[in-house]
Amino acid sequence: MHLNDFLDYLAIPSVSAENKGIDEASDWLVKTFEQLGAKKSEKWEKEGQNPFVYAEFEGKSAKTVLFYNHYDVQPAQPLDEWKTEPFNPTFVEGKLVARGASDDKGELMARLVMVKWFQENGGLPVNLKFFVEGEEEIGSLHVDEAVREHAKELKADACIWEGGGKNSVGRFEVISGMKGIVSFDVEAVTADVDMHSSLACFAPNAAWRLVQGLATLKDKNGRITVDGFYDDVDDLTDLEKKAVAQMDFDEEKVKETFGLKRDFITDKPAYAFVNEPTMTINGLTSGYEGEGVKTVLPKYAKAKLDCRLVPGQDPEKMVKLVEAHLKKNGFADLKVTFNLGENAFRSDSDHAFVKLAMATAKKVYGDRQVKYVPNAAGGGPIECFGNVLKLPIVLVGVHNAASGAHAPNEHILVSDFSQGVEYLTELLQNF
């Protein structure tokens, strides 16, 4: 196992939100691809963008697989909750712990180990291409542009996305799509200055104004009340409905993993995971939030929200629907600002490559230890790979449901890593 050969990748603090380590990580990738025998390894650079890293490897057949990954990671904070240094990869009781171990550097490391094994054992069975971006954790703002501009270089027969792995009951999942996302802000301004709270007897409060407007967006059962919000949701096919019905979803295990204090907001969590859009308040800001007491009446309040979208829903349209809803319900003064959006995409569950990914998984992990999932609940810049490059896409990887992506003590199991490399080698050979 060549896992130790690539640990220095995890030591690079490539935090895109803080503009740290970007050049170091992208340079490391170019150099590493070259050392592994890539016939092409280069950066695609433009001013104002984190560079994309592109690499090509020649195999022994005409088939080509494109890998998508990203080299940027989330900030490590809160640092006091880490039991090891976040950018000092550490083995602890069978786990590899580091920021990015799960999302997404560990996933790419498994692919690098797989390439190295093939190069030492007769060569790659298929041609490989790698597209590695550095802005995934801040919205993948330039991926669509890069994919369209470099469509010829990225031409392939199939795409393996950045990650996947084992679910909450330890079964390996083959996933063939992702939800989309839209991020937007809602702001309230009720005065030119903050005021003494005694004036609340007559003066409006921006914080109250904001939360009252936000409260109209969902009912008490969690259903989004915005007119037209569900109109464009694509129905699942019969095969997809069957897959959802067979999905593992251990409610008690999920509640335990996250320490949930209240019941789920749906009685069909597996279906919601795959084909229900969401609306989430990510954070609220207003008035005084420091220590002690400050009796202020705030002039300004802001909320950050996101919606996870399903195939058929357009991100910008959803924000316009929210804006129209607020106006209709007497909150025309609330300002809605679109931040970013990514479309959902779901590969055909009946595609030969999706079926091959499933068959290979059953061989490596065991017939009863594999589940097919039509799409992940998370988002990413997947739609342009599916609809522009016209590729079938599967998400398979080496993390597990408790790996803690974005959280302190993020990790992968070394055993999962080894098994994931075995799976990739089998999949490419079968392809």
CSV table of C-alpha atoms in Angstrom, one decimal, residues 12 14 18 35 39 55 76 88 90 92 109 112 121 123 126 163 209 212 240 251 282 286-287 298 310 350 365 424:
chain,number,residue,atom,x,y,z
A,12,ILE,CA,-0.7,21.4,2.8
A,14,SER,CA,-5.0,24.6,1.0
A,18,GLU,CA,-8.8,31.9,3.3
A,35,GLN,CA,6.2,11.5,-11.2
A,39,LYS,CA,1.9,12.2,-20.5
A,55,ALA,CA,-3.4,15.4,-16.1
A,76,ALA,CA,-9.8,23.8,10.3
A,88,ASN,CA,-0.3,17.0,10.5
A,90,THR,CA,-1.9,11.3,12.0
A,92,VAL,CA,-5.0,6.9,15.3
A,109,MET,CA,-4.9,9.9,-2.7
A,112,LEU,CA,-3.0,8.1,-6.9
A,121,ASN,CA,2.2,-3.9,-12.4
A,123,GLY,CA,0.4,-0.4,-16.9
A,126,VAL,CA,-7.6,2.4,-19.7
A,163,GLY,CA,-16.1,10.7,-3.4
A,209,ARG,CA,-38.8,42.0,10.6
A,212,GLN,CA,-41.1,37.2,10.6
A,240,GLU,CA,-34.9,5.0,-9.0
A,251,GLU,CA,-33.1,6.6,11.8
A,282,ASN,CA,-27.4,28.9,7.6
A,286,SER,CA,-28.1,41.4,13.8
A,287,GLY,CA,-27.6,43.8,16.6
A,298,PRO,CA,-31.0,46.8,15.7
A,310,VAL,CA,-33.2,18.3,-7.3
A,350,ASP,CA,-29.8,1.9,-16.3
A,365,TYR,CA,-17.6,-5.7,-1.0
A,424,LEU,CA,-11.0,1.1,-8.3
